[in-house]
Short mmCIF file of C-alpha atoms in Angstrom, two decimals:
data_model
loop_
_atom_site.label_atom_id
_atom_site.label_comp_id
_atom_site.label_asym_id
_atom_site.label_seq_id
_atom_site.Cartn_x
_atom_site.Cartn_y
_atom_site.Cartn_z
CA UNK A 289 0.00 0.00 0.00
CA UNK A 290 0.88 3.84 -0.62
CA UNK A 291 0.51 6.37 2.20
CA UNK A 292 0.99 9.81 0.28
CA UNK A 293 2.31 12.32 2.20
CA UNK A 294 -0.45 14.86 2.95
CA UNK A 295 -0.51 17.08 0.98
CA UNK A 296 -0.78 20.61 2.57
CA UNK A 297 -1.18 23.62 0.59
CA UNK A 298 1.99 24.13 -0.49
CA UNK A 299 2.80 27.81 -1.64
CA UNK A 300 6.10 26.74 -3.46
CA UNK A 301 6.02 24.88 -6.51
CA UNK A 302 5.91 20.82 -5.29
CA UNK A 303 6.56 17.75 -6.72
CA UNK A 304 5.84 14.26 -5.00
CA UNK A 305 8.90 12.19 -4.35
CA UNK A 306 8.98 8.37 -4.14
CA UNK A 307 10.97 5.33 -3.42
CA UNK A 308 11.47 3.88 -6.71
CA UNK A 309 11.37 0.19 -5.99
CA UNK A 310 8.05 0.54 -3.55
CA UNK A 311 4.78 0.47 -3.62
CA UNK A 312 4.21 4.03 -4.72
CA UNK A 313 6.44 3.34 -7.62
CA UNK A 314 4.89 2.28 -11.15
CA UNK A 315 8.44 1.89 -12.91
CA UNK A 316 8.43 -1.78 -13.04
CA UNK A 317 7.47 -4.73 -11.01
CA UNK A 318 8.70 -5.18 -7.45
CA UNK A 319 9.73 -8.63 -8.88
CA UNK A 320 12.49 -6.36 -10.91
CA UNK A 321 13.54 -4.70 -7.90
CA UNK A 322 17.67 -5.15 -6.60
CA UNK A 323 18.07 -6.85 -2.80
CA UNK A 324 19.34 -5.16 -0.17
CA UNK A 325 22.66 -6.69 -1.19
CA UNK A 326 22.73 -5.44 -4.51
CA UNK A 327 21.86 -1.70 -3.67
CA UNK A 328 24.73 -1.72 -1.32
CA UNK A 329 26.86 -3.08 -4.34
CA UNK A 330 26.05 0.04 -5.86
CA UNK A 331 26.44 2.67 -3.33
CA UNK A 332 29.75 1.42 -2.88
CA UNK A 333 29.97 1.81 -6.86
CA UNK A 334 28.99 5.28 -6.67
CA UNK A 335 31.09 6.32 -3.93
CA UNK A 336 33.98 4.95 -4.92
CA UNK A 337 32.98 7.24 -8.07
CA UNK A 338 32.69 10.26 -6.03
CA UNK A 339 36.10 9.66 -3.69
CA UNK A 340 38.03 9.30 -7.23
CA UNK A 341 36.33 12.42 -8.39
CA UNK A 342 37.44 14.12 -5.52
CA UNK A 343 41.06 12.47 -4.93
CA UNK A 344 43.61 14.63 -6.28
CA UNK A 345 42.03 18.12 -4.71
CA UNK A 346 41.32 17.05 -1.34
CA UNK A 347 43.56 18.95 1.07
CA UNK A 348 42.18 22.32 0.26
CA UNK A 349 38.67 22.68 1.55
CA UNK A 350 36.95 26.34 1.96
CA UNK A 351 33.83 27.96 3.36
CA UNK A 352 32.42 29.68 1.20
CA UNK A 353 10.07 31.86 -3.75
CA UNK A 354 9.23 27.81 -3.97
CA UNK A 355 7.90 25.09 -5.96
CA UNK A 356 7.00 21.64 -4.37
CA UNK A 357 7.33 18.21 -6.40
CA UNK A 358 6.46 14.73 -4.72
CA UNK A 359 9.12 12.55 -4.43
CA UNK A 360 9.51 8.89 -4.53
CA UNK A 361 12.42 6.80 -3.63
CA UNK A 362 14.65 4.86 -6.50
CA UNK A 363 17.47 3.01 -7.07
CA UNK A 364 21.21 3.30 -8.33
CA UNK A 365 22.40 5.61 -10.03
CA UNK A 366 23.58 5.24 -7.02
CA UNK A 367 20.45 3.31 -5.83
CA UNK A 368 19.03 5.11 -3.57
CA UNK A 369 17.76 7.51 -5.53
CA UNK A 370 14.51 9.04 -5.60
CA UNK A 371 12.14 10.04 -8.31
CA UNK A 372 10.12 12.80 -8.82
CA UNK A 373 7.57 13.59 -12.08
CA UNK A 374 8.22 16.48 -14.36
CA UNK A 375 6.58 17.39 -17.86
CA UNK A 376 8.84 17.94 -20.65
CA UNK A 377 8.04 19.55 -24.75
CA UNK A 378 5.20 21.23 -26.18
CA UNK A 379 2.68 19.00 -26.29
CA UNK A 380 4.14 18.29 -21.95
CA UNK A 381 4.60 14.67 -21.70
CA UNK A 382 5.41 13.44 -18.13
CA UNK A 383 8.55 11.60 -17.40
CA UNK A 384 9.79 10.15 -14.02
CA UNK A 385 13.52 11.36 -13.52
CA UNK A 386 16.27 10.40 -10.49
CA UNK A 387 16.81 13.79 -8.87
CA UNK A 388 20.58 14.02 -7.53
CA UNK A 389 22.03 16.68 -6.09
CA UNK A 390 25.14 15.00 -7.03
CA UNK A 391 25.01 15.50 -10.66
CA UNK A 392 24.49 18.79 -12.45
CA UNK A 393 23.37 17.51 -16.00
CA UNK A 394 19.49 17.11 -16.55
CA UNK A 395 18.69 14.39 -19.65
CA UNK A 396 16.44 11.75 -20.61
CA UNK A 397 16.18 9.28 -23.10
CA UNK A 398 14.97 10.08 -26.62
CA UNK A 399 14.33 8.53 -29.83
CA UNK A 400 15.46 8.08 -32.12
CA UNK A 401 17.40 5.34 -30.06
CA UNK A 402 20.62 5.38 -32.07
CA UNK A 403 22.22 2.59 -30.18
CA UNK A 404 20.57 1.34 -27.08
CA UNK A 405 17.66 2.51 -25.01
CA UNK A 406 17.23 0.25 -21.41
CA UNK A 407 13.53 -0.10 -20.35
CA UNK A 408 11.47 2.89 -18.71
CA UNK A 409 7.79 3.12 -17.58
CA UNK A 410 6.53 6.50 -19.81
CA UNK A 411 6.81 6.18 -23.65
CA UNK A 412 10.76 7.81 -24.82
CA UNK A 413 10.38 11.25 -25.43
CA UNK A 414 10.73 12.33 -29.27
CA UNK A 415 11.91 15.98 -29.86
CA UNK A 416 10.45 15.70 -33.35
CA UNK A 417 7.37 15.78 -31.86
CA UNK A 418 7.72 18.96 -30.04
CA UNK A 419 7.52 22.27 -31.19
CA UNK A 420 9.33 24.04 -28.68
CA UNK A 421 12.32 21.69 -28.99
CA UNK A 422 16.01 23.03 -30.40
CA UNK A 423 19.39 21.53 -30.95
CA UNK A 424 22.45 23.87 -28.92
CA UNK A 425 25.19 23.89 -32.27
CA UNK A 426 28.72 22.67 -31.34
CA UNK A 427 29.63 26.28 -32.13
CA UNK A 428 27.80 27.58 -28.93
CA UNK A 429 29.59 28.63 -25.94
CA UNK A 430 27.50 26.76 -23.85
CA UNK A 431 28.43 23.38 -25.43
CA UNK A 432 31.80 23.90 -24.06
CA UNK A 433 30.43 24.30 -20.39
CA UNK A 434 29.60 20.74 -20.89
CA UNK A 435 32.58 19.63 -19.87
CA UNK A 436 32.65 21.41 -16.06
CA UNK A 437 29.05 19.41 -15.83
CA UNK A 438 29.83 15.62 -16.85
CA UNK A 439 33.37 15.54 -16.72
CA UNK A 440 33.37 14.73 -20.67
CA UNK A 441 34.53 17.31 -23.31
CA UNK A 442 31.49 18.04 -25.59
CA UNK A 443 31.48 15.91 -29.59
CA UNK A 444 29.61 17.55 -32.25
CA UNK A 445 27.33 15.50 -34.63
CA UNK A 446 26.65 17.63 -37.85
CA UNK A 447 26.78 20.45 -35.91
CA UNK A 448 24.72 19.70 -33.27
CA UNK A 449 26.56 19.53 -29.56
CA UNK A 450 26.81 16.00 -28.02
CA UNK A 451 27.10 15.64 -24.39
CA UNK A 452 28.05 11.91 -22.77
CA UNK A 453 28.10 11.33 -19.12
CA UNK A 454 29.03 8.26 -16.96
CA UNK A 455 28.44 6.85 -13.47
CA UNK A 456 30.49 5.14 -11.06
CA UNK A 457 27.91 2.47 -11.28
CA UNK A 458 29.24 2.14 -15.51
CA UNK A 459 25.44 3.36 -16.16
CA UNK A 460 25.81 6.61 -19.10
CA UNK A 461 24.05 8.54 -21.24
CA UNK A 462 25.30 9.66 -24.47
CA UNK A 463 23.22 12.40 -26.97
CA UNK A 464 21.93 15.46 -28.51
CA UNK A 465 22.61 18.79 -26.20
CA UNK A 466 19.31 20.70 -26.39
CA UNK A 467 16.50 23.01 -25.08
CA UNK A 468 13.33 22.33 -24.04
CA UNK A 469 9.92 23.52 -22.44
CA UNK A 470 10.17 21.63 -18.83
CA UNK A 471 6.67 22.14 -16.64
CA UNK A 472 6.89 21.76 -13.19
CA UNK A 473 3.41 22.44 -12.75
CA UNK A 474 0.81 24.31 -14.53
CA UNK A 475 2.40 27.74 -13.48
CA UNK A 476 6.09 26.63 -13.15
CA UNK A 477 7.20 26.26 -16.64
CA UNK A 478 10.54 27.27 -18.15
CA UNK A 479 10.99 27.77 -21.85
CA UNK A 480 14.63 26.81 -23.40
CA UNK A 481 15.48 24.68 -20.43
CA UNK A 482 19.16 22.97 -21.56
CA UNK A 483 19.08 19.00 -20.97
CA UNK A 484 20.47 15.96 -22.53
CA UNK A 485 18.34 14.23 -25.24
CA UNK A 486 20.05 10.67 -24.98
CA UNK A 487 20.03 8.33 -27.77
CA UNK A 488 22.45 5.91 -26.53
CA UNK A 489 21.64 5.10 -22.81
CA UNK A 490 22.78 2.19 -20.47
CA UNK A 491 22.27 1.47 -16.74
CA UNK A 492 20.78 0.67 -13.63
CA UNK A 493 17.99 3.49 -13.66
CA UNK A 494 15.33 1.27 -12.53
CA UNK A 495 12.82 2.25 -15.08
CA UNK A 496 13.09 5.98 -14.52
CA UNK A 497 13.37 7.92 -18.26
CA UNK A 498 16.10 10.37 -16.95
CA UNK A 499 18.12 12.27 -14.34
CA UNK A 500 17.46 15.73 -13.23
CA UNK A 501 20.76 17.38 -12.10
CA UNK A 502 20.59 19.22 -8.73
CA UNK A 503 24.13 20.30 -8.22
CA UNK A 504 25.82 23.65 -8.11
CA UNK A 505 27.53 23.65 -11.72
CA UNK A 506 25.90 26.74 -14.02
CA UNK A 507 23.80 24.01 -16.32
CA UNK A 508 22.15 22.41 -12.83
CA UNK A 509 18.47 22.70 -12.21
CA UNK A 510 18.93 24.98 -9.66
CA UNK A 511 21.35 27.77 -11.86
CA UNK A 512 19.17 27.28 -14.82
CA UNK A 513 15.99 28.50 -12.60
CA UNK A 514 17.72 30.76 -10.37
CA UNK A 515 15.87 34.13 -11.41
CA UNK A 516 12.52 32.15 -9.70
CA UNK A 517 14.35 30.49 -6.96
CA UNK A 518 17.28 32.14 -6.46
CA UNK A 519 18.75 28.71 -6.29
CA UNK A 520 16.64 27.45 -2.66
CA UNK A 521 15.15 24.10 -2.96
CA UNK A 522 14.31 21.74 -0.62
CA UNK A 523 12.95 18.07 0.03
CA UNK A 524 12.00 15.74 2.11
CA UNK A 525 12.52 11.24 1.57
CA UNK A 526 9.78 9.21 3.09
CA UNK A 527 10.38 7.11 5.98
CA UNK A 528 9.92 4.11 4.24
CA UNK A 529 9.06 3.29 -0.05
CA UNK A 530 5.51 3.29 1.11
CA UNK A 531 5.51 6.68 1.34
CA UNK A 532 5.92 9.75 -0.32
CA UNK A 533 7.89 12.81 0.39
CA UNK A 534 8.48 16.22 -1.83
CA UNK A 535 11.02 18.20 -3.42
CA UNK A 536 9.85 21.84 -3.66
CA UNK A 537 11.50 25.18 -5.08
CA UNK A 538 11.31 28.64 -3.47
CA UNK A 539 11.86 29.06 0.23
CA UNK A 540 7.71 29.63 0.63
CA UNK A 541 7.39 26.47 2.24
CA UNK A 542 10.63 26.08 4.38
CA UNK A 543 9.76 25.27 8.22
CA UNK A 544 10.76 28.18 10.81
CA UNK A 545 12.57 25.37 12.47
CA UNK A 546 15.37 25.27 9.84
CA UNK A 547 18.70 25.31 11.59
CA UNK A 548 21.35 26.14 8.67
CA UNK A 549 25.04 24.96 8.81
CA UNK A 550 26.90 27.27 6.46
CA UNK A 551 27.99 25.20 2.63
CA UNK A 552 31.51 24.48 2.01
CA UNK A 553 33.30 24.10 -1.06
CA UNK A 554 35.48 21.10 -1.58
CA UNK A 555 38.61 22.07 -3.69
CA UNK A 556 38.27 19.92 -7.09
CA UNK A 557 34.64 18.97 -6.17
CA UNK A 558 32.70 22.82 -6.55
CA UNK A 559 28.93 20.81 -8.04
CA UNK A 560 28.65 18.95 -4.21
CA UNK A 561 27.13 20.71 -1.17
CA UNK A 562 29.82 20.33 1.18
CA UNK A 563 28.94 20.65 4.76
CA UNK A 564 31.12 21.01 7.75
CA UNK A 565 30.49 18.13 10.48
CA UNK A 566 31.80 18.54 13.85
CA UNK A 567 31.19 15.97 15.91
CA UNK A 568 28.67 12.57 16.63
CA UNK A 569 26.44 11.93 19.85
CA UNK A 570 25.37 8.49 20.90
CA UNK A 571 22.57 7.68 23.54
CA UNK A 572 23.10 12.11 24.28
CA UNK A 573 26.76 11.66 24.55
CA UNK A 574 29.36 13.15 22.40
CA UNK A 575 31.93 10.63 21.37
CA UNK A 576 35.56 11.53 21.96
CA UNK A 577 36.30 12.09 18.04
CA UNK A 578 38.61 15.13 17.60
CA UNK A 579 36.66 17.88 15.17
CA UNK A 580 40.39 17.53 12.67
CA UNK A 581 39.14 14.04 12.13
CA UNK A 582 35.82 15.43 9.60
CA UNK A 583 37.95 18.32 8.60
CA UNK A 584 40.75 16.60 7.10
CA UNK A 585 38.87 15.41 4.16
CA UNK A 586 35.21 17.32 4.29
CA UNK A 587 31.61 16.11 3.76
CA UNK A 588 29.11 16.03 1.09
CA UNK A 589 25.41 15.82 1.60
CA UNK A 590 24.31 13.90 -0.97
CA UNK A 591 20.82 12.61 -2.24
CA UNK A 592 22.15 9.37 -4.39
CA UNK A 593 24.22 8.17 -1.45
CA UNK A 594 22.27 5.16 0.32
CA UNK A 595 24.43 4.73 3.16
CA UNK A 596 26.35 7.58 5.24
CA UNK A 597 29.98 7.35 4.99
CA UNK A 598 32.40 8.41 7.79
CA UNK A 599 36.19 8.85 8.56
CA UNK A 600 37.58 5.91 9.72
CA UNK A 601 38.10 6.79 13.20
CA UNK A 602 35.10 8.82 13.71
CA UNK A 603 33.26 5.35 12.77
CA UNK A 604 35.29 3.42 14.92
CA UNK A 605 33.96 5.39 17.70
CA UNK A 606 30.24 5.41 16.72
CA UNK A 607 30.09 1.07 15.96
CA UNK A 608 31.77 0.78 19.43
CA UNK A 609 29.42 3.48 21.44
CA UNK A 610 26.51 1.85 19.42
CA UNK A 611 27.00 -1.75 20.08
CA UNK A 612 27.66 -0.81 24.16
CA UNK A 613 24.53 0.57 24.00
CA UNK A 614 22.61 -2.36 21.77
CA UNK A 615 24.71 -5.48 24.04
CA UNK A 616 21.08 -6.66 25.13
CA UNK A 617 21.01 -7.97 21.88
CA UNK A 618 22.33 -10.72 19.96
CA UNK A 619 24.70 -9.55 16.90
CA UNK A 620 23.62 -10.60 13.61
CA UNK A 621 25.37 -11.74 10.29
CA UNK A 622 26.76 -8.94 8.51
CA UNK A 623 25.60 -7.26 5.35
CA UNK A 624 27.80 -6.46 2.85
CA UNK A 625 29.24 -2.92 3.69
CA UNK A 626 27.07 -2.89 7.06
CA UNK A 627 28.86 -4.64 9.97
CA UNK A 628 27.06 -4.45 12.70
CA UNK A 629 23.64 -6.09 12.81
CA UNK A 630 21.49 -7.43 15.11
CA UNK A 631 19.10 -10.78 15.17
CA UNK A 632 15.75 -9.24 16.60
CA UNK A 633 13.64 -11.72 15.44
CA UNK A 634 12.38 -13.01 18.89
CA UNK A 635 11.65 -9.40 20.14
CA UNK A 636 8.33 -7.79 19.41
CA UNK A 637 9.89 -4.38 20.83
CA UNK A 638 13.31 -3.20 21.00
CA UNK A 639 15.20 0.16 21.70
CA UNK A 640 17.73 1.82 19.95
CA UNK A 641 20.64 4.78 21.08
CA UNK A 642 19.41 8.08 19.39
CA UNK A 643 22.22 9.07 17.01
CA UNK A 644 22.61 13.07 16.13
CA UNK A 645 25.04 14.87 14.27
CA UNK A 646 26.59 18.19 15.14
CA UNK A 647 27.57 21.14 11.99
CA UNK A 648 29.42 23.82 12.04
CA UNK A 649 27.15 27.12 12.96
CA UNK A 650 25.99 24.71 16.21
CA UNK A 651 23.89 22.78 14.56
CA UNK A 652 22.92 19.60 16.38
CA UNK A 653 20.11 17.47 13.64
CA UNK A 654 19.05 14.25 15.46
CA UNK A 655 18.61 11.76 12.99
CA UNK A 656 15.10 9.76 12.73
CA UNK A 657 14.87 6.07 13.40
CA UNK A 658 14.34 4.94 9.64
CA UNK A 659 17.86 6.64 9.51
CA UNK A 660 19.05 4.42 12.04
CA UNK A 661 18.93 1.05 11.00
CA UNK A 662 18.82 -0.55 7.77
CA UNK A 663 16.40 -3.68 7.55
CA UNK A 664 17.42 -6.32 5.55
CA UNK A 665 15.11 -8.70 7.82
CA UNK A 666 14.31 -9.48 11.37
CA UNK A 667 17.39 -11.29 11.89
CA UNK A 668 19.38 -8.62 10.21
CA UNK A 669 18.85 -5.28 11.29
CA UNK A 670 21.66 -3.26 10.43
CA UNK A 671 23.40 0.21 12.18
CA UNK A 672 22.95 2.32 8.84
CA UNK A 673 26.34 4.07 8.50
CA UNK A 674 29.60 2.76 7.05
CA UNK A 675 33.43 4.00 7.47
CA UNK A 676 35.80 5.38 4.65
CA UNK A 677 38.77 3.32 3.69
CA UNK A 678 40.66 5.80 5.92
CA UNK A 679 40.41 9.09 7.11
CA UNK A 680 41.42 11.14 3.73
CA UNK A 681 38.40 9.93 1.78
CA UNK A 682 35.50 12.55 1.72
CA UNK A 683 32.95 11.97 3.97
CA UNK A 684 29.51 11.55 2.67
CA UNK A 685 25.95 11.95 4.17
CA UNK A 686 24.02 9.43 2.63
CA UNK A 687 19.89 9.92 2.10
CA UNK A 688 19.18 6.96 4.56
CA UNK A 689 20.26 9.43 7.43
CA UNK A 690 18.10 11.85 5.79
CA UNK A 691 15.29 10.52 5.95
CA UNK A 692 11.52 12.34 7.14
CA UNK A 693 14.47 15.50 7.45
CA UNK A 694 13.20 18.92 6.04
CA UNK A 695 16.79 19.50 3.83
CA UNK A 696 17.23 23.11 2.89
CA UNK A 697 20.01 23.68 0.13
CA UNK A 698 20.29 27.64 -0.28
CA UNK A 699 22.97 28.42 -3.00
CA UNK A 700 22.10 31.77 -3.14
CA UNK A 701 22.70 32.43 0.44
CA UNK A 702 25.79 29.55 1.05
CA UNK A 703 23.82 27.18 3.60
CA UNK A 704 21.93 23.72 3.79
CA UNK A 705 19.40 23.62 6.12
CA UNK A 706 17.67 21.03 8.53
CA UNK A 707 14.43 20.57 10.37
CA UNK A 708 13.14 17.22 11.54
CA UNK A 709 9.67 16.15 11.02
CA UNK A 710 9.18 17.35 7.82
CA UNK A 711 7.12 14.10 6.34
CA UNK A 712 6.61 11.07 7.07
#
């Protein structure tokens, strides 16, 4: 069953967000959908995508109106993504797309397929179809600012910009550069959007048609709309994939109980939201873990992260303060990149340690109990967070910690934002 988040007037533009392997999902059939063993597989894919992005540059670290969609959890590109419904062309056709705040490029599949199109739930989107459709020319300016947003340098095909992007999961999308009516809803439309119109498309997107590119690089969602929103948007993930939870644009609808850490820019790595962690509590203790230790290589708050990764030491110190406080228990097997579960299949209730983090600005966010533990079963219910290789890998805050958060990203004004309770 679906339980939609309700939906209260919303004065920002508001799309629903859901889990893309659950019940709210009509991508594909849950019979399709990866095991919890698989999805970790991924996320381990994608970060070790993101720490080799990151690798060379990461000594040097430096501080530096809305519209409401629902959203819908997914899986890998990365694989926990979520997915969230936007119209695209004139005639609008709908199309599901992954929204990532760690990617800046917006694209979908289109036909003509020139060389492979995977599976996806809405008919392909033809720009031959659409009258408000137009090529960018490899001549353009802007074709060349492909390369700050995929990493790739732009091709041209008979004069017509190519763009080709890959993930650390080997999924990619290869095609036309264009622009393109995109409706958010009936009075949030934007006329020569740029996007990728991919012809040759491979992956593990789970049925969704596209990405849409949340990051900070100038052909993001977020820069591309900035004279509406003044690049604020916020969301918030469901609890669990039978529920939904929003992304919205604007700061109308952001909750007076925001607390806002100030965003940092990782050298080499300017399309994340860094954020500056500064410590852990367990059970309303602060663990001994020196402030140097999340310094020394940053954090990124990331939306296509399943799974939270820490320093080294600073996990260290949370398994240990978290199993002291769970030794009622009996341990469970391990799951892949998780290792410390618990068997709590005889026990009809159990309690947990509350787990908050602490940002710079004295911000203290204590993190929900679907951000807790990850269930692969009763006998296997996992602590949700995961350590770094060692301590000079970027940290990364994972979407399972954010979970029923209100999470605030204001470019404009250099902060990310939290407020608890803001679904459900």
């Amino acid at each position: 069953m679906c339980l939609k988040e309700n939906a209260v007037d919303k004065k920002s533009p508001s799309l629903t967000v859901i889990h893309k392997h659950g019940p709210c999902s009509q991508l594909r059939p849950n019979s399709d959908a990866p095991t919890h063993a698989e999805i970790l597989l991924h996320d381990q894919a994608r970060v070790n995508s993101i720490h080799s992005r990151l690798a060379r540059t990461l000594n040097n670290v430096k501080e530096t109106a809305a519209t409401r969609i629902p959203a819908k959890d997914g899986s890998v590109v990365g694989s926990g993504n979520y997915i969230v419904t936007v119209g695209l062309g004139t005639p609008k056709k709908d199309l599901s797309l992954i929204f990532d705040t760690g990617s800046d490029l917006t694209w979908t599949q289109c036909q003509p397929c020139a060389r492979y199109c995977y599976r996806q739930k809405e008919p392909i989107f033809n720009p031959s179809q659409s009258k408000s459709y137009l090529n960018i020319s490899c001549s353009s300016s802007i074709c060349g600012s492909l390369s700050s947003a995929t990493g790739n340098p732009p091709g041209c095909s008979s004069s017509t910009c190519v763009y080709a992007i890959q993930y650390g999961d080997s999924s990619f999308s290869v095609g036309l550069f264009g622009k393109e009516r995109l409706t958010l809803t009936s009075t949030d439309i934007f006329d020569n959007f740029l996007f990728g119109c991919g012809e040759n498309n491979q992956g593990l997107f789970g049925g969704a048609a596209g990405l849409l590119g949340l990051g900070r690089n100038k052909l993001s969602f977020p820069s591309q709309t900035a004279q509406k929103y003044n690049k604020v948007f916020s969301y918030c993930l469901p609890s669990s994939a039978s529920s939904t939870g929003y992304l919205s644009f604007g700061n109308s609808d952001i909750s007076n109980s925001v607390k806002f850490t100030p965003l940092v820019t990782l050298s080499g790595g300017a399309s994340f939201y860094g954020v500056g962690i500064t410590g852990i509590s367990v059970g309303g203790k602060r663990l001994p873990i020196s402030s140097s230790v999340f310094a020394t290589a940053g954090t990124i708050i990331d939306s296509g992260t399943v799974i939270t990764r820490l320093p080294t030491t600073a996990y260290s110190a949370l398994k240990t303060a978290f199993r002291q406080g769970m030794s009622k228990y009996p341990m469970g097997k391990a799951l892949s990149i998780l290792d410390t579960c618990y068997d709590l299949s005889s026990y009809n209730s159990f309690s947990i340690p509350k787990i908050s983090i602490s940002f710079s600005g004295g911000v203290e966010v204590e993190i929900a109990l679907a951000g807790i533990l990850y269930v692969n079963s009763p006998s296997q219910v996992c602590l949700a967070f995961a350590g770094n290789n060692d301590d000079s890998n970027v940290g990364i805050l994972g979407n399972v910690q954010q979970k029923t958060l209100q999470v605030v990203y204001d470019g404009a004004n250099g902060r990310v934002g939290f407020a608890t309770g803001g679904c459900s």
